[in-house]
mmCIF file of C-alpha atoms in Angstrom:
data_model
loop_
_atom_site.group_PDB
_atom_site.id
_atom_site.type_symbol
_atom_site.label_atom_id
_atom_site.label_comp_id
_atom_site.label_asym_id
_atom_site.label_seq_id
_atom_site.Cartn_x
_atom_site.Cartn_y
_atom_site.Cartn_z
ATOM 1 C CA UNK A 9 -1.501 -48.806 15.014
ATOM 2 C CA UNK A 10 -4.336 -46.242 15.281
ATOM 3 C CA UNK A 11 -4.090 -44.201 11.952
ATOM 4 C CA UNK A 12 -3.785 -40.179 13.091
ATOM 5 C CA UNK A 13 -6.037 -38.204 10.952
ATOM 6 C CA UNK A 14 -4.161 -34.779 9.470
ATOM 7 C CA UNK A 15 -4.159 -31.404 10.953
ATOM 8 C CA UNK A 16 -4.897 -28.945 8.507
ATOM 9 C CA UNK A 17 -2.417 -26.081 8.821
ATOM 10 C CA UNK A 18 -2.325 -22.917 6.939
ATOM 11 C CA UNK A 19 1.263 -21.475 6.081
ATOM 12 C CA UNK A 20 1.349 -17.673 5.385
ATOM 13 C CA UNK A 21 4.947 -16.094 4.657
ATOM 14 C CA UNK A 22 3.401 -12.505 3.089
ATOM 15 C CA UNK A 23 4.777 -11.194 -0.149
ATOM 16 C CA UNK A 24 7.102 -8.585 -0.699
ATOM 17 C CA UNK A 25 8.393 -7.907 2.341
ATOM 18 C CA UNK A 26 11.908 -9.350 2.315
ATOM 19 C CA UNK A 27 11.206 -12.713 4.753
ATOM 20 C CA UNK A 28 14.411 -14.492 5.289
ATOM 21 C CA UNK A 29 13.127 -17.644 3.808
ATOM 22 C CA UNK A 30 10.386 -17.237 1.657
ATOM 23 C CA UNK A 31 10.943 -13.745 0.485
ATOM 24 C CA UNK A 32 13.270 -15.024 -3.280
ATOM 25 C CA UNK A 33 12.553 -17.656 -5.155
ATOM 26 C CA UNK A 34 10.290 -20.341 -3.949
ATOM 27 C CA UNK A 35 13.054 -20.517 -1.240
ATOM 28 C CA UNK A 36 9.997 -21.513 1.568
ATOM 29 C CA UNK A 37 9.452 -24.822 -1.078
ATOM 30 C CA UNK A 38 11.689 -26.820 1.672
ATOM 31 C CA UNK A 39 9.823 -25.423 4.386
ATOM 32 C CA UNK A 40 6.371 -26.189 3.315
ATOM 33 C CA UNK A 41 7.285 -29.999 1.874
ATOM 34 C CA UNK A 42 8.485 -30.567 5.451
ATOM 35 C CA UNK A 43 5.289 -28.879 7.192
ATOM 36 C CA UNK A 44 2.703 -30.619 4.829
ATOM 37 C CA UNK A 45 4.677 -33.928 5.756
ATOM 38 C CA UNK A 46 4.246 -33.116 9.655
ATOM 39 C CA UNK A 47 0.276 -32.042 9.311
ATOM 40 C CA UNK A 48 -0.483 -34.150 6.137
ATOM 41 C CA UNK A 49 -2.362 -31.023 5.194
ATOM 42 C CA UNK A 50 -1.136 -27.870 4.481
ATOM 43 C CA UNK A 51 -3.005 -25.011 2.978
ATOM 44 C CA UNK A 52 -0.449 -22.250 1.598
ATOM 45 C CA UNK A 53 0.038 -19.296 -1.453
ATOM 46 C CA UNK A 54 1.446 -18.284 -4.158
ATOM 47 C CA UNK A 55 4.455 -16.520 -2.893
ATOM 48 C CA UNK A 56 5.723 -20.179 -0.790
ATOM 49 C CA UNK A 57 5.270 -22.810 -3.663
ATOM 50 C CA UNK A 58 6.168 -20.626 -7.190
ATOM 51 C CA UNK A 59 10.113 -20.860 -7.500
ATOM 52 C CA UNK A 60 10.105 -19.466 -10.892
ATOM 53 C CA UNK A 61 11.595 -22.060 -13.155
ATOM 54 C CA UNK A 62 11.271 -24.576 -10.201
ATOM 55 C CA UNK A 63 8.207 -26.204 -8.338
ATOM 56 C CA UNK A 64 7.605 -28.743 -6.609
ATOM 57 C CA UNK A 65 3.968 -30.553 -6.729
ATOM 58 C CA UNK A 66 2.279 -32.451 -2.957
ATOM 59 C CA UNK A 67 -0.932 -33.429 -2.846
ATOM 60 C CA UNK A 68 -0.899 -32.735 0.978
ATOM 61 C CA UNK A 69 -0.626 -29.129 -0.096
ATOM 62 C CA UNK A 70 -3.462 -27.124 -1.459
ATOM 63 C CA UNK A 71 -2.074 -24.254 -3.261
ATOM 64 C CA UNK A 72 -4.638 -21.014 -2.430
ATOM 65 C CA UNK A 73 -3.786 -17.697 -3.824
ATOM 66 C CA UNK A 74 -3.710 -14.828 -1.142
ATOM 67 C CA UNK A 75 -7.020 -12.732 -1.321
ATOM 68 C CA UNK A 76 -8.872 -16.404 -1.229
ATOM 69 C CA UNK A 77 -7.056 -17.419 1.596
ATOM 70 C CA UNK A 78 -8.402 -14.593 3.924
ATOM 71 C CA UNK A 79 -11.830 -15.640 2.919
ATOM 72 C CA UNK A 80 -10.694 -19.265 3.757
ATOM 73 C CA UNK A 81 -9.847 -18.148 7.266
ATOM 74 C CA UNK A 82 -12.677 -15.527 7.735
ATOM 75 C CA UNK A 83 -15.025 -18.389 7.136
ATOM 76 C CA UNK A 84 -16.410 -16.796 3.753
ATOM 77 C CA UNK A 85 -15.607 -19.719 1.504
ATOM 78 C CA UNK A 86 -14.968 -23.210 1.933
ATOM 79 C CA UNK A 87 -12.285 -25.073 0.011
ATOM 80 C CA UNK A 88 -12.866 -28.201 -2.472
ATOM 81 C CA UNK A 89 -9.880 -30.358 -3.284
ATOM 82 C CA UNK A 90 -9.632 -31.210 -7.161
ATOM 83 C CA UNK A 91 -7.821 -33.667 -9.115
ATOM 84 C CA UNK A 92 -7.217 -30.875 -11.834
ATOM 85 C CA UNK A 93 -8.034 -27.365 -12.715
ATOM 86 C CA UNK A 94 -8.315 -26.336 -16.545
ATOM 87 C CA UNK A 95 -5.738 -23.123 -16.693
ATOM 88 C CA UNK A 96 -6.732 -20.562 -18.554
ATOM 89 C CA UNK A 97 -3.747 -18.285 -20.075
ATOM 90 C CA UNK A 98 -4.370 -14.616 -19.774
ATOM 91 C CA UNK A 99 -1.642 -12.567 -21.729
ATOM 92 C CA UNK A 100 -0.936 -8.559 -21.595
ATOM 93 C CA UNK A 101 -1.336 -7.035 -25.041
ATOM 94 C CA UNK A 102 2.542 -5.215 -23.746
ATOM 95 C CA UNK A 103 4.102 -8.639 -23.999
ATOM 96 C CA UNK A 104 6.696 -8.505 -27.233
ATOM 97 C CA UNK A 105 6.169 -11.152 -29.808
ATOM 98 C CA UNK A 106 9.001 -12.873 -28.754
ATOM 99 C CA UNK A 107 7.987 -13.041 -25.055
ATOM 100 C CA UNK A 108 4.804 -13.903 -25.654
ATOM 101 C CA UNK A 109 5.851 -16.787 -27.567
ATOM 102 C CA UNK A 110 7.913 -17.991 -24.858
ATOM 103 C CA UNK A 111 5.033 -18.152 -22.087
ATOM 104 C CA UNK A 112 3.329 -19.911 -24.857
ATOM 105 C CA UNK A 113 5.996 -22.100 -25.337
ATOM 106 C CA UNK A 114 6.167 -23.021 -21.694
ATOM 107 C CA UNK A 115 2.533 -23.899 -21.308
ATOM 108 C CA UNK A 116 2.925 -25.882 -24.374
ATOM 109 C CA UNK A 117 6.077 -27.784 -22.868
ATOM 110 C CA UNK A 118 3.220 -28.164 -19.497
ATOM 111 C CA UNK A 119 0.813 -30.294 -21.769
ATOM 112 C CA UNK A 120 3.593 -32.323 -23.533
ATOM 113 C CA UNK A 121 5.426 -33.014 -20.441
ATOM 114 C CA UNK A 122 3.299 -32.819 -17.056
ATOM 115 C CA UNK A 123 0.183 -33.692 -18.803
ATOM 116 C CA UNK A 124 -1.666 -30.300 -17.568
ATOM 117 C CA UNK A 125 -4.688 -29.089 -18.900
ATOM 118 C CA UNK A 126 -4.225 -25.297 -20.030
ATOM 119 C CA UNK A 127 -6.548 -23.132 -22.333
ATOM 120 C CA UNK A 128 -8.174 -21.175 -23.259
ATOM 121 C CA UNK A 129 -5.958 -18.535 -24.400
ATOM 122 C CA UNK A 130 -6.941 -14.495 -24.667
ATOM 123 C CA UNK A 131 -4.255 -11.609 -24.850
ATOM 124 C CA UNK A 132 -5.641 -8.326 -23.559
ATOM 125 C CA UNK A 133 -6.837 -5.562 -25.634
ATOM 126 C CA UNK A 134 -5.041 -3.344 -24.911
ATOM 127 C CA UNK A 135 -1.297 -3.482 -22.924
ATOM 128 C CA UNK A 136 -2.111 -3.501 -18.987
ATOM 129 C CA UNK A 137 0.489 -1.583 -17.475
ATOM 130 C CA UNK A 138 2.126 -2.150 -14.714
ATOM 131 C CA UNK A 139 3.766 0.378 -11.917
ATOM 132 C CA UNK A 140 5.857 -0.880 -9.195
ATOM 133 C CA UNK A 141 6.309 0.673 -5.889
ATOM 134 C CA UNK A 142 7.990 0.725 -2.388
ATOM 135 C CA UNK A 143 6.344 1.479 0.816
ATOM 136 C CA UNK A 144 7.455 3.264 3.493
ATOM 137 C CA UNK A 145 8.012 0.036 5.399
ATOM 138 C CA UNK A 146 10.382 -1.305 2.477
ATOM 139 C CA UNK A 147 7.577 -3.953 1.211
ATOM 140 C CA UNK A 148 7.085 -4.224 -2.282
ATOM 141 C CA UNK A 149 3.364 -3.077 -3.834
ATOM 142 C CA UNK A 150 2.063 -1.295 -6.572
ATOM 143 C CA UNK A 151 -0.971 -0.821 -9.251
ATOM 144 C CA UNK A 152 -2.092 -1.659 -12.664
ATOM 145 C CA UNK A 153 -3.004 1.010 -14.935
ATOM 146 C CA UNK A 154 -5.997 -0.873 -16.667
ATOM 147 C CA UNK A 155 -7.866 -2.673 -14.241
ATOM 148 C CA UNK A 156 -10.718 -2.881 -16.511
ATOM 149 C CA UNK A 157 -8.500 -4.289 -19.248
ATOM 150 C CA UNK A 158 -7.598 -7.064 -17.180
ATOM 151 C CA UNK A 159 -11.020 -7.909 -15.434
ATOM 152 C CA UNK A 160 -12.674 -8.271 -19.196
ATOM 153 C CA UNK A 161 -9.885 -10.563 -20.665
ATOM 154 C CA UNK A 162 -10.134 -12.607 -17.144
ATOM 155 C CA UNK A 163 -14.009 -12.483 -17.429
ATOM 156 C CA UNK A 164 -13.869 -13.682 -21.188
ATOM 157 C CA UNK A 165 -11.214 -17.158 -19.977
ATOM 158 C CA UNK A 166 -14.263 -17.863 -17.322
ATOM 159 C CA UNK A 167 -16.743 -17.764 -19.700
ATOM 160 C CA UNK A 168 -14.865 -19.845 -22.066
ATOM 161 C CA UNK A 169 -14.269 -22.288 -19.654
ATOM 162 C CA UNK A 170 -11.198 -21.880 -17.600
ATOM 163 C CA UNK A 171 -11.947 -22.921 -13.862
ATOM 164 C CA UNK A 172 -8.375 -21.142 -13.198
ATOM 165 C CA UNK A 173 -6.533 -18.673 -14.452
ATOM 166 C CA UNK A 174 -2.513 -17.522 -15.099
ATOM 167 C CA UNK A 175 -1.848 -14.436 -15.969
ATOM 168 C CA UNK A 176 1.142 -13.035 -17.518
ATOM 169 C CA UNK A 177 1.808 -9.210 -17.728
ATOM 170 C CA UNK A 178 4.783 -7.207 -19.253
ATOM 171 C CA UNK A 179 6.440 -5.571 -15.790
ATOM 172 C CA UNK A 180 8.897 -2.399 -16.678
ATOM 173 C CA UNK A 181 12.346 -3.400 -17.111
ATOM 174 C CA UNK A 182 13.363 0.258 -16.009
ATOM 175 C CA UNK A 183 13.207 -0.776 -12.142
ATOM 176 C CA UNK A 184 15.423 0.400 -9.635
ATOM 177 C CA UNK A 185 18.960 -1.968 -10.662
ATOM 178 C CA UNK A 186 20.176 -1.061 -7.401
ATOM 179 C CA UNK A 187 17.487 -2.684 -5.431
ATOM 180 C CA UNK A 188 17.066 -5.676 -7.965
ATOM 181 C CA UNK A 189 21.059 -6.213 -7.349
ATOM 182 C CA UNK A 190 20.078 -6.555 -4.002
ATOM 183 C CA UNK A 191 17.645 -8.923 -3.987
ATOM 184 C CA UNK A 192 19.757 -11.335 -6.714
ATOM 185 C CA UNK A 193 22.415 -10.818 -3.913
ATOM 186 C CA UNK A 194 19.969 -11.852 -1.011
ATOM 187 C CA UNK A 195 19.870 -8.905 0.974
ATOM 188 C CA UNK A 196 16.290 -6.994 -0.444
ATOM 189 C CA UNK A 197 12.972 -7.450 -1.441
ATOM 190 C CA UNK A 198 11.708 -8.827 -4.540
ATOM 191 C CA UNK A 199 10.895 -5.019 -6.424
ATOM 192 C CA UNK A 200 7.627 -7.078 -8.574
ATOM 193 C CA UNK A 201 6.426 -9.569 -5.579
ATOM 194 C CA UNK A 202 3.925 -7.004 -4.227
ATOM 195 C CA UNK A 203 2.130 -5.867 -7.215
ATOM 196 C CA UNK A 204 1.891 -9.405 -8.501
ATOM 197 C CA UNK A 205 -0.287 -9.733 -5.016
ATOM 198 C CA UNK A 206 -2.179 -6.866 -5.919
ATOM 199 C CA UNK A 207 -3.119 -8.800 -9.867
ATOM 200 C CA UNK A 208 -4.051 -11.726 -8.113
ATOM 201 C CA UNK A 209 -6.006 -10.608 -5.303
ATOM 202 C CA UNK A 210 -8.282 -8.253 -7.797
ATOM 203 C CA UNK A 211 -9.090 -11.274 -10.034
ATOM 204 C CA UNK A 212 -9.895 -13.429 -7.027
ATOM 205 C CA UNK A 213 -12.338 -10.464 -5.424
ATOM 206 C CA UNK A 214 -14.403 -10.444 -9.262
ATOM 207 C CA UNK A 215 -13.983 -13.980 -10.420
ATOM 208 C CA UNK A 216 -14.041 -16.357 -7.291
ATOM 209 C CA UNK A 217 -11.556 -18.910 -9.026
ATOM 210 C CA UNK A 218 -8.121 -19.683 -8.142
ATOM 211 C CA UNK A 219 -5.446 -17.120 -9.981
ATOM 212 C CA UNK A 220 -2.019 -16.401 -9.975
ATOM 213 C CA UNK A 221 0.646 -13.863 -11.757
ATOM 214 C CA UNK A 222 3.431 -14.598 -13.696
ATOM 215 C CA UNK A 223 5.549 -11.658 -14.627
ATOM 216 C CA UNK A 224 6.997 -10.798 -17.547
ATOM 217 C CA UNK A 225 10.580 -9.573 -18.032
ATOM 218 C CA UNK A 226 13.630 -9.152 -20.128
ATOM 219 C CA UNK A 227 16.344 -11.733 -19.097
ATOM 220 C CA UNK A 228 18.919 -9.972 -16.648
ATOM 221 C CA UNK A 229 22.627 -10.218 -16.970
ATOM 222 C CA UNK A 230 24.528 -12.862 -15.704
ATOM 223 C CA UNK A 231 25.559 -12.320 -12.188
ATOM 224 C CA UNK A 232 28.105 -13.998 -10.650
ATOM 225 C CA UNK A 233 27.400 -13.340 -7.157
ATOM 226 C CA UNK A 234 24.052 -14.859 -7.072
ATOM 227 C CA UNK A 235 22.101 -15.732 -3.951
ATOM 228 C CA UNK A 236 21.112 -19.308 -4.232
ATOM 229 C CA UNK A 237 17.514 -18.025 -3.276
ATOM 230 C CA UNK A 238 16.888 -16.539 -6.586
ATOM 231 C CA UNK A 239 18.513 -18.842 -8.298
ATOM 232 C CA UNK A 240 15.307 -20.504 -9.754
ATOM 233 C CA UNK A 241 14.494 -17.149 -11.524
ATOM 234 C CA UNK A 242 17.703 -17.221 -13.432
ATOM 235 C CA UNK A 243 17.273 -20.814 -15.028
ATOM 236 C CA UNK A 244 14.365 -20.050 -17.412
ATOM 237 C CA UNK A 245 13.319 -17.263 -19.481
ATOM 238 C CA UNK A 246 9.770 -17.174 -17.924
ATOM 239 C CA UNK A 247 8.568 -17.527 -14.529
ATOM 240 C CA UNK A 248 5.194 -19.547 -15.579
ATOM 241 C CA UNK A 249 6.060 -23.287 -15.088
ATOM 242 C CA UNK A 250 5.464 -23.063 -11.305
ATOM 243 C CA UNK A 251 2.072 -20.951 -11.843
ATOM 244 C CA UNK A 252 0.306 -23.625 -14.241
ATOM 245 C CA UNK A 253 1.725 -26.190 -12.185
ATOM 246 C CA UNK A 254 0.328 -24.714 -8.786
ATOM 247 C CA UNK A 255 -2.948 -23.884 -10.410
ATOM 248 C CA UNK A 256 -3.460 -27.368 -11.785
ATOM 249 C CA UNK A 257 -4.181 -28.637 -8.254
ATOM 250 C CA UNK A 258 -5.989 -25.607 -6.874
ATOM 251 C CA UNK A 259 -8.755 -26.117 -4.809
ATOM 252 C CA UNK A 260 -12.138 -24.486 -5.929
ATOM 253 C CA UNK A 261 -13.350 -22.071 -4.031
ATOM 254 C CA UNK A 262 -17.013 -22.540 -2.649
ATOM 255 C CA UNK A 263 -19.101 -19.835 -1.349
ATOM 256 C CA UNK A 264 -20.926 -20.350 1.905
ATOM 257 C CA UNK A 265 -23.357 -18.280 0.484
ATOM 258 C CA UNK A 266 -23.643 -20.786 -2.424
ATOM 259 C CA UNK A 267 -24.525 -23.920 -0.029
ATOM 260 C CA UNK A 268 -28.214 -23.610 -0.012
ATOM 261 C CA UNK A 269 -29.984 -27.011 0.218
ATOM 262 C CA UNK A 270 -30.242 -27.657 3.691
ATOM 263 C CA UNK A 271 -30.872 -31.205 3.526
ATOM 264 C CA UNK A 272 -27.374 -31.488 1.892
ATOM 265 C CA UNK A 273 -25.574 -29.177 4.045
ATOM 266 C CA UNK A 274 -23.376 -31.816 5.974
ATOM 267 C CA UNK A 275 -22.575 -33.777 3.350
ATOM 268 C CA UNK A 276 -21.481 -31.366 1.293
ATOM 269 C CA UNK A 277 -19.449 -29.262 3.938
ATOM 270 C CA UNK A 278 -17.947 -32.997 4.763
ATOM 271 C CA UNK A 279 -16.027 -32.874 1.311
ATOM 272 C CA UNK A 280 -14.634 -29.287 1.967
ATOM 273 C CA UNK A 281 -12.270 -27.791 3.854
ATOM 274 C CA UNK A 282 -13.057 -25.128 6.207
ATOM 275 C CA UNK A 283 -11.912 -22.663 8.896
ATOM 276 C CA UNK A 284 -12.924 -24.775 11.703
ATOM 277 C CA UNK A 285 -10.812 -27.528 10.203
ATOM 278 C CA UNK A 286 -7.657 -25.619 10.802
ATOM 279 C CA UNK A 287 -5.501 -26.760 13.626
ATOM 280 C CA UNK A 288 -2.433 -24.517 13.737
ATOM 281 C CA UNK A 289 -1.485 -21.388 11.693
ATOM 282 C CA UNK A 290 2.110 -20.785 10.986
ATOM 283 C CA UNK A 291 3.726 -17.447 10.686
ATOM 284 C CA UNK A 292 6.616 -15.217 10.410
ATOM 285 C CA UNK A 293 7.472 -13.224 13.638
ATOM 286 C CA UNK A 294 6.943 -9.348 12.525
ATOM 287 C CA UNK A 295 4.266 -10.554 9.742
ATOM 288 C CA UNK A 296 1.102 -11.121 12.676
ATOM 289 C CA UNK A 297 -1.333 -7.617 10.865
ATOM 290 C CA UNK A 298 -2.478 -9.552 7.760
ATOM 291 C CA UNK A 299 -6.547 -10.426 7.396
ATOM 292 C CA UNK A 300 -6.084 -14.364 7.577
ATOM 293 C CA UNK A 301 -3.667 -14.093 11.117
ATOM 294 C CA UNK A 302 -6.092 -11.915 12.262
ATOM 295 C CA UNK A 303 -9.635 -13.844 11.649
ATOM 296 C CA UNK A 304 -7.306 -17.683 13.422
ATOM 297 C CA UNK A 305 -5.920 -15.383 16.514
ATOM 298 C CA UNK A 306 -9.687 -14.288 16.756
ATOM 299 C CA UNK A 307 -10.545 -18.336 16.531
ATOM 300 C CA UNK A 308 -8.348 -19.408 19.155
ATOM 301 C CA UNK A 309 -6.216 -21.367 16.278
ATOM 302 C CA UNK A 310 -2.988 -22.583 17.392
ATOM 303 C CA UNK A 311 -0.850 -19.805 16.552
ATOM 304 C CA UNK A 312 3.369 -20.903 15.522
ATOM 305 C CA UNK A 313 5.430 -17.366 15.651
ATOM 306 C CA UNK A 314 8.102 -18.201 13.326
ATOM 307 C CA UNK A 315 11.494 -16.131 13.610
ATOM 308 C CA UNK A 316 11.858 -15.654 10.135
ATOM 309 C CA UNK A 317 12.979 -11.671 9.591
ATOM 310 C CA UNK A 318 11.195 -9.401 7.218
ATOM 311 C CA UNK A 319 11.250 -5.673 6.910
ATOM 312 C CA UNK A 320 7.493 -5.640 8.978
ATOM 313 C CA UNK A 321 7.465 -5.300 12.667
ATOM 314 C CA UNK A 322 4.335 -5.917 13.550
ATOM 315 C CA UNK A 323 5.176 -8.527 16.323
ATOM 316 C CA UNK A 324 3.524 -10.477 19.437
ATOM 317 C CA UNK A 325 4.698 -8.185 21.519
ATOM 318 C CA UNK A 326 3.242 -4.915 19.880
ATOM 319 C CA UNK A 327 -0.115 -7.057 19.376
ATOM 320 C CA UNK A 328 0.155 -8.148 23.076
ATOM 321 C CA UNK A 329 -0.993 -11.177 22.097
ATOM 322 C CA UNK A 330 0.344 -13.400 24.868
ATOM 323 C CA UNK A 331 -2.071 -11.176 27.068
ATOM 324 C CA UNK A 332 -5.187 -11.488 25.071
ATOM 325 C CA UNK A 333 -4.896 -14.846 25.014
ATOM 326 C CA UNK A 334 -5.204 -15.592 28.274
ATOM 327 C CA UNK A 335 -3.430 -18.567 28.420
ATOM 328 C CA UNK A 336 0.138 -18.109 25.782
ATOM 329 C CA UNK A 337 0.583 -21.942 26.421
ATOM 330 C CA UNK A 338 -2.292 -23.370 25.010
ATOM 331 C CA UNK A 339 -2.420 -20.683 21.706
ATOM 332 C CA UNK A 340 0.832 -18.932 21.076
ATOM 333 C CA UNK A 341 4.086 -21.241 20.229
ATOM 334 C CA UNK A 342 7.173 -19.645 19.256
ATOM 335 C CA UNK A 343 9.664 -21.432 16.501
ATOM 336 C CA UNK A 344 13.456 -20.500 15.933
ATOM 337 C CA UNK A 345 12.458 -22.177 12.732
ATOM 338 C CA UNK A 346 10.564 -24.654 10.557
ATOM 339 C CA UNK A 347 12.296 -27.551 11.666
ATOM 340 C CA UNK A 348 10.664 -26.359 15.551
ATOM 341 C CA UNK A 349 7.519 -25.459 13.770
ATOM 342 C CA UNK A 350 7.204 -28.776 12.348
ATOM 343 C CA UNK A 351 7.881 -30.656 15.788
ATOM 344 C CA UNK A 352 5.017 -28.221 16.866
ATOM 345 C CA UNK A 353 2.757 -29.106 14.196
ATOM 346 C CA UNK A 354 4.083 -32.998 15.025
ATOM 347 C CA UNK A 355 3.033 -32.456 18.769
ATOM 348 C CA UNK A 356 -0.045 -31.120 18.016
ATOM 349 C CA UNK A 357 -1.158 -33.529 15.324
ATOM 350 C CA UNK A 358 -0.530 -36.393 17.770
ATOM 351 C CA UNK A 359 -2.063 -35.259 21.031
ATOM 352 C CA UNK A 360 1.497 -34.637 23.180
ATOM 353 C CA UNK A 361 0.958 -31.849 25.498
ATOM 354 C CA UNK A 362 3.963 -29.010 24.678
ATOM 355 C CA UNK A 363 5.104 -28.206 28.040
ATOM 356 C CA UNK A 364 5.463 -32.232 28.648
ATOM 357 C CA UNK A 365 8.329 -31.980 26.046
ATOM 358 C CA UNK A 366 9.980 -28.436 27.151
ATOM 359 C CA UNK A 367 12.309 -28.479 30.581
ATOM 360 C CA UNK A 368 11.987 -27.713 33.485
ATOM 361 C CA UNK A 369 7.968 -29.095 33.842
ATOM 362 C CA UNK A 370 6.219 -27.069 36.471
ATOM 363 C CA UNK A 371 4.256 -28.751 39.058
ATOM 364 C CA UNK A 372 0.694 -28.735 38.730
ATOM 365 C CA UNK A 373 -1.387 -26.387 41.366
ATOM 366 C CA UNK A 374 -4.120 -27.036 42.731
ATOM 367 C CA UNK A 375 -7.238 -24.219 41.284
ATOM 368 C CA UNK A 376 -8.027 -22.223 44.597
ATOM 369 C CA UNK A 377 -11.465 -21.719 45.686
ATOM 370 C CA UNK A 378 -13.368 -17.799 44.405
#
C-alpha cells in the first residue's frame, strides 16, 4: 500500500470572540485531535489546544501561538519541529503569595509527573497590570499597563536560557459577573481570552520564541449550572498545566531572514515547515478578516469555511470570495462541521476529486474555442 504523505493544515478558531466550539475551554481539543488524525499534520494556537486544567498532547500537532502563526502563513518564518522546548516561567510581581505558589506548584507537579523541562524562573519588577475590554463587535481584547515591565522580565528568561516562555499575570477579579456568568453558562465570550492574545502576541513580535499566557485569578464560586465547555477551568486552581504542556512541543520559529548560507538553503528549508507546505486552511464562517486567512486566500490554499458561530461577521459572502476565486470548487469548501471538514481534509490528503463525492455530478463540457 503506497504510504500517503501528510497534508499540513493550519486550524485557526480566533480568540475571544464567542466561537461555538472553540470559544470556552479547550472545547476545539476534539476537533483538532480528529483534524491532525485526517492531515497527520496540523498546525494550530493557543486558544484550540489550552483547556485550562486539561490538555491533550499529539505530535501531529504543532502548537504555534497566534502573532507567529501570521508570520507562518505570510511566509516570514519557517517552522522547526522539536522534541522539547525549555519553558521559562515569567510571573507578575501582582500575583499574591499564595497564587504564586500555586503556578509554582503546578510547574513543579509538570517536572515530577510529565517529565517537562521548565526554568528559569523571574517574577516581574514591578505588578503588570492588566485591563480587560469589550469591543464593539462583542470580542474580548484589552491592554497591559506595563509593557516595558513585561518585555524586560521576558528578555531576562531568554537570556537565561529559556527557548519558550509562560507567562502568568494577575487579571482583575472585579470583571463584569454578569458576562463571566454567561460564559460559565455557555452563552458569551470568555471576558480575559482577548487580552491574553494581546500578552502573547507582544512577546512573540520582541522575542521570536514560542509564548503563551496563563491568567491568574481568584477561584470563582461553585456554579451549578455549568456549561460543560468551561468545565476544564473549574477543576484546578490555575490555568498553567495546558500552557507548559503546549509549549514543551513548540516548534521554533526560524527567520527567513536568518537562512543565509546558500549552499545549505535546501537542506535546511527540507527540515522546516513552511507556507508552501500548507494544503488546506480551516476556519470558522464569520472569522475570514484575520492576517493568516488573509496571506492562504491570497496563496490559493484550500480554504474549509467552517459553520461554527461567533459574534464576527465577516463572512464569504461580504469578502466575495467565491468570486475572486475564480473557480469556488477548486479553493473554497464549506463544512457544517469538523466531522465534514475532516472528510475534506481526508479527500484532499488522498487525491479524490470533491465534486466526485457530492450528488448530482455534472457532466463535463467541452472548453469552447476564443
Amino acid at each position: 500500500m503506497t504510504k500517503v504523505e501528510p497534508l499540513p493544515t493550519l486550524l485557526i478558531i480566533p480568540t475571544g470572540i464567542g466561537c461555538n466550539v472553540g470559544g470556552y475551554a479547550g472545547d476545539a481539543i476534539p476537533a483538532a485531535r480528529l483534524l491532525a488524525s485526517a492531515s497527520e499534520c496540523l498546525i494550530t494556537h493557543p486558544n484550540v489546544m489550552n483547556g485550562g486544567s486539561l490538555y491533550w498532547p499529539d505530535t501531529c500537532i504543532q502548537y504555534v501561538e497566534g502573532y507567529s502563526l501570521n508570520l507562518f502563513a505570510a511566509g516570514e518564518v519557517f517552522l522547526k519541529p522539536v522534541r522539547q522546548q525549555k519553558v521559562g516561567l515569567l510571573l507578575d510581581a501582582g500575583l499574591e503569595s499564595d497564587l504564586k505558589k500555586r503556578h509554582l506548584q503546578v510547574a513543579d507537579g509538570c517536572v515530577a509527573s510529565l517529565g517537562l523541562d521548565i526554568g528559569p524562573v523571574i517574577t516581574t519588577e514591578t505588578p503588570i497590570g492588566i485591563n480587560l475590554k469589550k469591543g464593539l463587535s462583542g470580542s474580548s481584547w484589552g491592554d497591559i499597563e506595563k509593557p516595558d515591565v513585561l518585555l524586560r522580565g521576558a528578555e531576562k528568561l531568554k537570556k537565561a536560557g529559556a527557548t519558550a516562555i509562560a507567562v502568568i499575570t494577575r487579571f482583575p477579579d472585579d470583571s463584569d459577573e454578569y458576562e463571566t456568568k454567561l460564559y460559565r453558562q455557555g452563552n458569551g465570550v470568555d471576558l480575559i481570552a482577548g487580552v491574553e492574545a494581546v500578552i502573547s502576541h507582544f512577546l512573540v513580535k520582541h522575542l521570536l520564541i514560542p509564548c503563551a499566557h496563563a491568567p491568574g485569578l481568584a477561584p470563582l464560586p461553585i456554579d451549578y449550572d455549568l456549561d460543560p465547555r468551561t468545565s476544564g477551568e473549574e477543576i484546578g486552581y490555575t490555568f498553567l498545566q495546558s500552557v507548559l504542556v503546549g509549549l514543551s512541543r513548540a516548534p521554533d520559529l526560524i527567520c527567513k531572514s536568518a537562512i543565509k548560507t546558500q549552499e545549505n538553503v535546501f537542506l535546511q528549508v527540507k527540515t522546516f515547515l513552511s507556507n508552501r507546505d500548507l494544503g488546506a486552511v480551516v476556519v470558522p464562517q464569520g472569522a475570514l478578516g484575520g492576517e493568516a486567512v488573509l496571506s492562504c486566500i491570497e496563496r490559493f490554499i484550500p480554504l474549509i469555511i467552517v459553520s461554527n458561530q461567533g459574534v464576527l461577521n465577516v463572512t464569504s459572502t461580504k469578502m466575495r470570495l467565491d468570486y475572486l476565486s475564480g473557480d469556488k470548487d477548486k479553493n473554497i469548501f464549506y463544512a457544517e462541521n469538523y466531522l465534514e471538514a475532516a472528510g475534506l481534509i481526508t479527500a484532499l490528503r488522498q487525491g479524490i476529486n470533491i465534486k466526485s463525492l457530492q450528488r448530482p455530478i455534472n457532466c463535463l463540457k467541452e472548453l469552447n474555442d476564443v
